[in-house]
Amino acid sequence: AQKITQTQPGMFVQEKEAVTLDCTYDTSDPSYGLFWYKQPSSGEMIFLIYQGSYDQQNATEGRYSLNFQKARKSANLVISASQLGDSAMYFCAMKPDSWGKFQFGAGTQVVVTP
Amino acid sequence: DAGVIQSPRHEVTEMGQEVTLRCKPISGHNSLFWYRQTMMRGLELLIYFNNNVPIDDSGMPEDRFSAKMPNASFSTLKIQPSEPRDSAVYFCASSTSGGTGELFFGEGSRLTVL
């Protein structure tokens, strides 16, 4: 069975600072993908970044980077140089490559302050 | 390109009424997912289809819920009879087997059952 854990229900970060959002997962599948999504107050779900379980390098997309530690089963999202528009709920998700369930964590609410 | 299209965006109904939510996935995507989002339970996977075939419906709360995908471009989620505890935002999402396989979400259908 898959399980995604996000232990930080909410956090504050100052503008221009970096923030790390924690995500740990558990799966018995040998090959899987890890994803992060952003949900602003308007409600839409926005895909941010992807990491494959066999990727050797950590994924980066602009100000987003994924700190992937396979042995520890963690896939933390790092947002550098936070902006006010980064205030949102952030979800970690996992999907086995073998057409398994796309499972989401509980989310972390980020508030960026001036 | 058109994204995932859901209708209605908002639905207010009375307990006991039938509710039908509709989804048009992105053309060419072969997987479709229905999620329910509430404050208490977060994002719950209700059911997902692969090539129009239901693969896993273990997340469907009870027999009042049913989902169909008669063809590659249309899916419905039906609640009959509806209850106040069904009030939530229902998201439809689609993905493809190629690339990273990330989910593309619709804007959601906000259901309120009085």
PDB file of C-alpha atoms in Angstrom:
ATOM      1  CA  ALA A   1       0.000   0.000   0.000  1.00  0.00           C
ATOM      2  CA  GLN A   2       1.126   3.520  -0.724  1.00  0.00           C
ATOM      3  CA  LYS A   3       1.303   6.279   1.825  1.00  0.00           C
ATOM      4  CA  ILE A   4       2.307   9.920   1.510  1.00  0.00           C
ATOM      5  CA  THR A   5       3.049  11.929   4.650  1.00  0.00           C
ATOM      6  CA  GLN A   6       3.333  15.674   4.917  1.00  0.00           C
ATOM      7  CA  THR A   7       3.986  16.492   8.561  1.00  0.00           C
ATOM      8  CA  GLN A   8       3.827  20.289   8.342  1.00  0.00           C
ATOM      9  CA  PRO A   9       0.210  21.466   8.307  1.00  0.00           C
ATOM     10  CA  GLY A  10       1.245  25.079   7.868  1.00  0.00           C
ATOM     11  CA  MET A  11       4.188  27.409   7.837  1.00  0.00           C
ATOM     12  CA  PHE A  12       5.083  31.058   7.500  1.00  0.00           C
ATOM     13  CA  VAL A  13       7.990  32.279   5.429  1.00  0.00           C
ATOM     14  CA  GLN A  14       9.278  35.756   4.743  1.00  0.00           C
ATOM     15  CA  GLU A  15       9.416  37.096   1.245  1.00  0.00           C
ATOM     16  CA  LYS A  16      12.723  36.337  -0.529  1.00  0.00           C
ATOM     17  CA  GLU A  17      13.549  33.545   1.908  1.00  0.00           C
ATOM     18  CA  ALA A  18      13.773  29.868   0.951  1.00  0.00           C
ATOM     19  CA  VAL A  19      11.352  27.326   2.369  1.00  0.00           C
ATOM     20  CA  THR A  20      11.477  23.531   2.505  1.00  0.00           C
ATOM     21  CA  LEU A  21       8.295  21.475   2.525  1.00  0.00           C
ATOM     22  CA  ASP A  22       8.660  17.948   3.827  1.00  0.00           C
ATOM     23  CA  CYS A  23       7.282  14.852   2.161  1.00  0.00           C
ATOM     24  CA  THR A  24       7.917  11.231   2.985  1.00  0.00           C
ATOM     25  CA  TYR A  25       6.412   8.260   1.238  1.00  0.00           C
ATOM     26  CA  ASP A  26       6.091   4.547   1.520  1.00  0.00           C
ATOM     27  CA  THR A  27       5.671   2.149  -1.345  1.00  0.00           C
ATOM     28  CA  SER A  28       6.613  -1.357  -2.364  1.00  0.00           C
ATOM     29  CA  ASP A  29       6.690  -0.473  -6.038  1.00  0.00           C
ATOM     30  CA  PRO A  30      10.192  -0.515  -7.540  1.00  0.00           C
ATOM     31  CA  SER A  31       9.500   2.311  -9.953  1.00  0.00           C
ATOM     32  CA  TYR A  32       7.407   5.383  -9.251  1.00  0.00           C
ATOM     33  CA  GLY A  33       7.054   9.096  -9.783  1.00  0.00           C
ATOM     34  CA  LEU A  34       6.889  11.845  -7.201  1.00  0.00           C
ATOM     35  CA  PHE A  35       5.036  15.078  -7.857  1.00  0.00           C
ATOM     36  CA  TRP A  36       4.339  18.400  -6.201  1.00  0.00           C
ATOM     37  CA  TYR A  37       1.237  20.470  -6.805  1.00  0.00           C
ATOM     38  CA  LYS A  38       0.262  23.967  -5.718  1.00  0.00           C
ATOM     39  CA  GLN A  39      -3.298  24.942  -4.852  1.00  0.00           C
ATOM     40  CA  PRO A  40      -3.801  28.689  -4.406  1.00  0.00           C
ATOM     41  CA  SER A  41      -6.879  30.078  -2.699  1.00  0.00           C
ATOM     42  CA  SER A  42      -8.648  30.182  -6.050  1.00  0.00           C
ATOM     43  CA  GLY A  43      -8.745  26.389  -5.900  1.00  0.00           C
ATOM     44  CA  GLU A  44      -7.061  25.152  -9.049  1.00  0.00           C
ATOM     45  CA  MET A  45      -4.401  22.464  -8.852  1.00  0.00           C
ATOM     46  CA  ILE A  46      -1.139  23.460 -10.509  1.00  0.00           C
ATOM     47  CA  PHE A  47       1.594  20.937 -11.299  1.00  0.00           C
ATOM     48  CA  LEU A  48       5.020  22.148 -10.148  1.00  0.00           C
ATOM     49  CA  ILE A  49       7.679  19.480 -10.438  1.00  0.00           C
ATOM     50  CA  TYR A  50       8.307  15.772 -11.056  1.00  0.00           C
ATOM     51  CA  GLN A  51      10.970  13.334  -9.863  1.00  0.00           C
ATOM     52  CA  GLY A  52      11.313   9.809 -11.185  1.00  0.00           C
ATOM     53  CA  SER A  53      12.489   7.175  -8.729  1.00  0.00           C
ATOM     54  CA  TYR A  54      15.406   6.235 -10.969  1.00  0.00           C
ATOM     55  CA  ASP A  55      16.478   9.779 -11.747  1.00  0.00           C
ATOM     56  CA  GLN A  56      20.017  10.334 -10.561  1.00  0.00           C
ATOM     57  CA  GLN A  57      19.727  14.080 -10.259  1.00  0.00           C
ATOM     58  CA  ASN A  58      17.296  16.126  -8.223  1.00  0.00           C
ATOM     59  CA  ALA A  59      14.630  17.805 -10.321  1.00  0.00           C
ATOM     60  CA  THR A  60      14.551  21.575 -10.682  1.00  0.00           C
ATOM     61  CA  GLU A  61      11.976  23.882 -12.273  1.00  0.00           C
ATOM     62  CA  GLY A  62      12.783  27.547 -11.921  1.00  0.00           C
ATOM     63  CA  ARG A  63      12.563  28.448  -8.232  1.00  0.00           C
ATOM     64  CA  TYR A  64      11.369  24.952  -7.346  1.00  0.00           C
ATOM     65  CA  SER A  65      13.695  22.079  -6.612  1.00  0.00           C
ATOM     66  CA  LEU A  66      13.048  18.645  -5.255  1.00  0.00           C
ATOM     67  CA  ASN A  67      15.421  17.217  -2.662  1.00  0.00           C
ATOM     68  CA  PHE A  68      15.067  13.500  -3.376  1.00  0.00           C
ATOM     69  CA  GLN A  69      16.559  11.036  -0.917  1.00  0.00           C
ATOM     70  CA  LYS A  70      15.507   7.611  -2.093  1.00  0.00           C
ATOM     71  CA  ALA A  71      16.956   5.626   0.790  1.00  0.00           C
ATOM     72  CA  ARG A  72      15.101   7.803   3.276  1.00  0.00           C
ATOM     73  CA  LYS A  73      11.989   7.828   1.075  1.00  0.00           C
ATOM     74  CA  SER A  74      11.741  11.564   1.161  1.00  0.00           C
ATOM     75  CA  ALA A  75      10.962  14.074  -1.576  1.00  0.00           C
ATOM     76  CA  ASN A  76      11.106  17.540  -0.069  1.00  0.00           C
ATOM     77  CA  LEU A  77      10.179  20.600  -2.104  1.00  0.00           C
ATOM     78  CA  VAL A  78      12.407  23.652  -1.845  1.00  0.00           C
ATOM     79  CA  ILE A  79      11.063  27.010  -2.935  1.00  0.00           C
ATOM     80  CA  SER A  80      13.812  29.581  -3.271  1.00  0.00           C
ATOM     81  CA  ALA A  81      13.333  33.348  -3.070  1.00  0.00           C
ATOM     82  CA  SER A  82       9.714  33.118  -1.898  1.00  0.00           C
ATOM     83  CA  GLN A  83       7.219  35.529  -3.383  1.00  0.00           C
ATOM     84  CA  LEU A  84       3.842  36.653  -2.076  1.00  0.00           C
ATOM     85  CA  GLY A  85       2.224  34.677  -4.889  1.00  0.00           C
ATOM     86  CA  ASP A  86       3.695  31.480  -3.465  1.00  0.00           C
ATOM     87  CA  SER A  87       1.139  31.588  -0.657  1.00  0.00           C
ATOM     88  CA  ALA A  88      -0.895  28.441  -1.247  1.00  0.00           C
ATOM     89  CA  MET A  89      -1.469  24.851  -0.198  1.00  0.00           C
ATOM     90  CA  TYR A  90       1.212  22.478  -1.471  1.00  0.00           C
ATOM     91  CA  PHE A  91       0.591  18.786  -2.049  1.00  0.00           C
ATOM     92  CA  CYS A  92       3.081  15.981  -2.482  1.00  0.00           C
ATOM     93  CA  ALA A  93       1.901  13.032  -4.570  1.00  0.00           C
ATOM     94  CA  MET A  94       3.162   9.683  -5.781  1.00  0.00           C
ATOM     95  CA  LYS A  95       2.216   7.349  -8.596  1.00  0.00           C
ATOM     96  CA  PRO A  96       3.711   3.945  -9.280  1.00  0.00           C
ATOM     97  CA  ASP A  97       4.801   3.573 -12.862  1.00  0.00           C
ATOM     98  CA  SER A  98       2.690   0.439 -13.152  1.00  0.00           C
ATOM     99  CA  TRP A  99      -0.640   2.281 -13.433  1.00  0.00           C
ATOM    100  CA  GLY A 100      -1.239   2.401  -9.714  1.00  0.00           C
ATOM    101  CA  LYS A 101      -3.122   4.984  -7.737  1.00  0.00           C
ATOM    102  CA  PHE A 102      -2.114   8.613  -7.868  1.00  0.00           C
ATOM    103  CA  GLN A 103      -2.028   9.317  -4.143  1.00  0.00           C
ATOM    104  CA  PHE A 104      -1.752  12.721  -2.436  1.00  0.00           C
ATOM    105  CA  GLY A 105      -0.504  13.819   0.959  1.00  0.00           C
ATOM    106  CA  ALA A 106      -2.516  16.000   3.331  1.00  0.00           C
ATOM    107  CA  GLY A 107      -0.853  19.178   2.147  1.00  0.00           C
ATOM    108  CA  THR A 108       1.123  22.038   3.710  1.00  0.00           C
ATOM    109  CA  GLN A 109      -0.307  25.549   3.842  1.00  0.00           C
ATOM    110  CA  VAL A 110       2.379  28.139   3.107  1.00  0.00           C
ATOM    111  CA  VAL A 111       1.910  31.813   3.896  1.00  0.00           C
ATOM    112  CA  VAL A 112       4.507  34.225   2.563  1.00  0.00           C
ATOM    113  CA  THR A 113       4.760  37.455   4.525  1.00  0.00           C
ATOM    114  CA  PRO A 114       6.242  40.754   3.358  1.00  0.00           C
TER     115      PRO A 114
ATOM    116  CA  ASP B   1      -5.169  23.524 -25.971  1.00  0.00           C
ATOM    117  CA  ALA B   2      -8.270  22.884 -23.893  1.00  0.00           C
ATOM    118  CA  GLY B   3      -7.618  21.539 -20.446  1.00  0.00           C
ATOM    119  CA  VAL B   4      -9.804  19.215 -18.428  1.00  0.00           C
ATOM    120  CA  ILE B   5     -13.326  20.570 -18.498  1.00  0.00           C
ATOM    121  CA  GLN B   6     -15.723  20.007 -15.631  1.00  0.00           C
ATOM    122  CA  SER B   7     -19.339  20.953 -15.242  1.00  0.00           C
ATOM    123  CA  PRO B   8     -21.109  22.320 -13.395  1.00  0.00           C
ATOM    124  CA  ARG B   9     -18.649  24.571 -11.567  1.00  0.00           C
ATOM    125  CA  HIS B  10     -21.096  25.027  -8.731  1.00  0.00           C
ATOM    126  CA  GLU B  11     -24.091  22.985  -7.701  1.00  0.00           C
ATOM    127  CA  VAL B  12     -26.439  23.576  -4.821  1.00  0.00           C
ATOM    128  CA  THR B  13     -29.032  20.908  -4.247  1.00  0.00           C
ATOM    129  CA  GLU B  14     -31.243  19.525  -1.541  1.00  0.00           C
ATOM    130  CA  MET B  15     -30.701  16.309   0.323  1.00  0.00           C
ATOM    131  CA  GLY B  16     -32.110  13.347  -1.543  1.00  0.00           C
ATOM    132  CA  GLN B  17     -31.668  14.811  -5.003  1.00  0.00           C
ATOM    133  CA  GLU B  18     -29.577  13.208  -7.705  1.00  0.00           C
ATOM    134  CA  VAL B  19     -26.363  14.985  -8.654  1.00  0.00           C
ATOM    135  CA  THR B  20     -24.402  14.381 -11.843  1.00  0.00           C
ATOM    136  CA  LEU B  21     -20.937  15.831 -12.331  1.00  0.00           C
ATOM    137  CA  ARG B  22     -19.356  15.765 -15.761  1.00  0.00           C
ATOM    138  CA  CYS B  23     -15.818  15.702 -17.025  1.00  0.00           C
ATOM    139  CA  LYS B  24     -14.137  15.958 -20.394  1.00  0.00           C
ATOM    140  CA  PRO B  25     -10.482  14.897 -20.180  1.00  0.00           C
ATOM    141  CA  ILE B  26      -7.703  16.262 -22.318  1.00  0.00           C
ATOM    142  CA  SER B  27      -7.753  14.720 -25.777  1.00  0.00           C
ATOM    143  CA  GLY B  28      -5.282  11.859 -26.012  1.00  0.00           C
ATOM    144  CA  HIS B  29      -5.116  11.225 -22.282  1.00  0.00           C
ATOM    145  CA  ASN B  30      -5.936   7.633 -21.423  1.00  0.00           C
ATOM    146  CA  SER B  31      -6.305   7.823 -17.642  1.00  0.00           C
ATOM    147  CA  LEU B  32      -9.002   9.685 -15.767  1.00  0.00           C
ATOM    148  CA  PHE B  33      -9.309  10.250 -12.041  1.00  0.00           C
ATOM    149  CA  TRP B  34     -12.091  11.550  -9.801  1.00  0.00           C
ATOM    150  CA  TYR B  35     -11.068  13.141  -6.497  1.00  0.00           C
ATOM    151  CA  ARG B  36     -13.081  14.657  -3.659  1.00  0.00           C
ATOM    152  CA  GLN B  37     -11.587  17.450  -1.547  1.00  0.00           C
ATOM    153  CA  THR B  38     -12.827  18.476   1.890  1.00  0.00           C
ATOM    154  CA  MET B  39     -11.199  20.304   4.763  1.00  0.00           C
ATOM    155  CA  MET B  40     -11.542  17.275   7.010  1.00  0.00           C
ATOM    156  CA  ARG B  41     -10.340  14.546   4.647  1.00  0.00           C
ATOM    157  CA  GLY B  42      -8.157  16.373   2.163  1.00  0.00           C
ATOM    158  CA  LEU B  43      -7.893  15.008  -1.378  1.00  0.00           C
ATOM    159  CA  GLU B  44      -9.444  11.571  -1.659  1.00  0.00           C
ATOM    160  CA  LEU B  45      -9.165   9.430  -4.763  1.00  0.00           C
ATOM    161  CA  LEU B  46     -12.629   8.095  -5.533  1.00  0.00           C
ATOM    162  CA  ILE B  47     -12.063   6.134  -8.725  1.00  0.00           C
ATOM    163  CA  TYR B  48      -9.776   6.004 -11.695  1.00  0.00           C
ATOM    164  CA  PHE B  49     -10.148   4.726 -15.235  1.00  0.00           C
ATOM    165  CA  ASN B  50      -7.565   3.527 -17.695  1.00  0.00           C
ATOM    166  CA  ASN B  51      -8.645   3.389 -21.337  1.00  0.00           C
ATOM    167  CA  ASN B  52     -12.254   3.927 -20.212  1.00  0.00           C
ATOM    168  CA  VAL B  53     -12.163   0.907 -17.889  1.00  0.00           C
ATOM    169  CA  PRO B  54     -12.549   1.410 -14.131  1.00  0.00           C
ATOM    170  CA  ILE B  55      -9.363   0.150 -12.521  1.00  0.00           C
ATOM    171  CA  ASP B  56      -9.877   0.961  -8.864  1.00  0.00           C
ATOM    172  CA  ASP B  57     -13.083   2.190  -7.270  1.00  0.00           C
ATOM    173  CA  SER B  58     -12.150   1.350  -3.705  1.00  0.00           C
ATOM    174  CA  GLY B  59     -12.324   5.013  -2.789  1.00  0.00           C
ATOM    175  CA  MET B  60     -15.971   5.379  -3.711  1.00  0.00           C
ATOM    176  CA  PRO B  61     -17.664   6.056  -0.369  1.00  0.00           C
ATOM    177  CA  GLU B  62     -20.739   3.923  -0.800  1.00  0.00           C
ATOM    178  CA  ASP B  63     -23.350   2.669  -3.214  1.00  0.00           C
ATOM    179  CA  ARG B  64     -24.820   6.124  -3.583  1.00  0.00           C
ATOM    180  CA  PHE B  65     -21.809   7.011  -5.700  1.00  0.00           C
ATOM    181  CA  SER B  66     -21.286   5.723  -9.221  1.00  0.00           C
ATOM    182  CA  ALA B  67     -18.980   6.713 -12.056  1.00  0.00           C
ATOM    183  CA  LYS B  68     -18.955   5.922 -15.735  1.00  0.00           C
ATOM    184  CA  MET B  69     -16.713   6.558 -18.672  1.00  0.00           C
ATOM    185  CA  PRO B  70     -18.664   5.621 -21.812  1.00  0.00           C
ATOM    186  CA  ASN B  71     -15.935   6.891 -24.127  1.00  0.00           C
ATOM    187  CA  ALA B  72     -12.487   8.458 -24.090  1.00  0.00           C
ATOM    188  CA  SER B  73     -13.817  11.997 -23.978  1.00  0.00           C
ATOM    189  CA  PHE B  74     -16.457  11.896 -21.280  1.00  0.00           C
ATOM    190  CA  SER B  75     -16.989  10.739 -17.729  1.00  0.00           C
ATOM    191  CA  THR B  76     -19.690  11.245 -15.126  1.00  0.00           C
ATOM    192  CA  LEU B  77     -19.800  10.972 -11.363  1.00  0.00           C
ATOM    193  CA  LYS B  78     -23.280  10.487  -9.992  1.00  0.00           C
ATOM    194  CA  ILE B  79     -24.537  10.739  -6.428  1.00  0.00           C
ATOM    195  CA  GLN B  80     -27.991   9.398  -5.744  1.00  0.00           C
ATOM    196  CA  PRO B  81     -29.421  10.246  -3.290  1.00  0.00           C
ATOM    197  CA  SER B  82     -27.212  13.097  -2.179  1.00  0.00           C
ATOM    198  CA  GLU B  83     -26.572  13.883   1.493  1.00  0.00           C
ATOM    199  CA  PRO B  84     -25.156  16.979   3.234  1.00  0.00           C
ATOM    200  CA  ARG B  85     -21.906  15.108   3.993  1.00  0.00           C
ATOM    201  CA  ASP B  86     -21.304  14.841   0.245  1.00  0.00           C
ATOM    202  CA  SER B  87     -20.678  18.593   0.134  1.00  0.00           C
ATOM    203  CA  ALA B  88     -17.159  19.009  -1.243  1.00  0.00           C
ATOM    204  CA  VAL B  89     -15.167  20.047  -4.260  1.00  0.00           C
ATOM    205  CA  TYR B  90     -14.990  17.245  -6.806  1.00  0.00           C
ATOM    206  CA  PHE B  91     -12.018  17.270  -9.128  1.00  0.00           C
ATOM    207  CA  CYS B  92     -11.583  15.393 -12.339  1.00  0.00           C
ATOM    208  CA  ALA B  93      -8.050  14.894 -13.636  1.00  0.00           C
ATOM    209  CA  SER B  94      -6.500  13.165 -16.606  1.00  0.00           C
ATOM    210  CA  SER B  95      -3.063  11.937 -17.549  1.00  0.00           C
ATOM    211  CA  THR B  96      -1.220  10.140 -20.286  1.00  0.00           C
ATOM    212  CA  SER B  97       1.040   7.127 -20.103  1.00  0.00           C
ATOM    213  CA  GLY B  98       3.861   9.004 -21.772  1.00  0.00           C
ATOM    214  CA  GLY B  99       6.286  11.478 -20.272  1.00  0.00           C
ATOM    215  CA  THR B 100       6.113  12.112 -16.566  1.00  0.00           C
ATOM    216  CA  GLY B 101       2.449  11.162 -16.376  1.00  0.00           C
ATOM    217  CA  GLU B 102       1.485  14.158 -14.285  1.00  0.00           C
ATOM    218  CA  LEU B 103      -2.159  14.789 -13.590  1.00  0.00           C
ATOM    219  CA  PHE B 104      -3.910  17.668 -15.278  1.00  0.00           C
ATOM    220  CA  PHE B 105      -6.796  18.848 -13.136  1.00  0.00           C
ATOM    221  CA  GLY B 106     -10.071  20.462 -14.030  1.00  0.00           C
ATOM    222  CA  GLU B 107     -11.202  23.506 -12.104  1.00  0.00           C
ATOM    223  CA  GLY B 108     -13.425  21.396  -9.889  1.00  0.00           C
ATOM    224  CA  SER B 109     -17.137  21.201  -9.190  1.00  0.00           C
ATOM    225  CA  ARG B 110     -18.179  22.667  -5.855  1.00  0.00           C
ATOM    226  CA  LEU B 111     -21.147  20.727  -4.534  1.00  0.00           C
ATOM    227  CA  THR B 112     -23.306  21.932  -1.671  1.00  0.00           C
ATOM    228  CA  VAL B 113     -26.044  19.630  -0.419  1.00  0.00           C
ATOM    229  CA  LEU B 114     -28.532  21.354   1.886  1.00  0.00           C
TER     230      LEU B 114
END
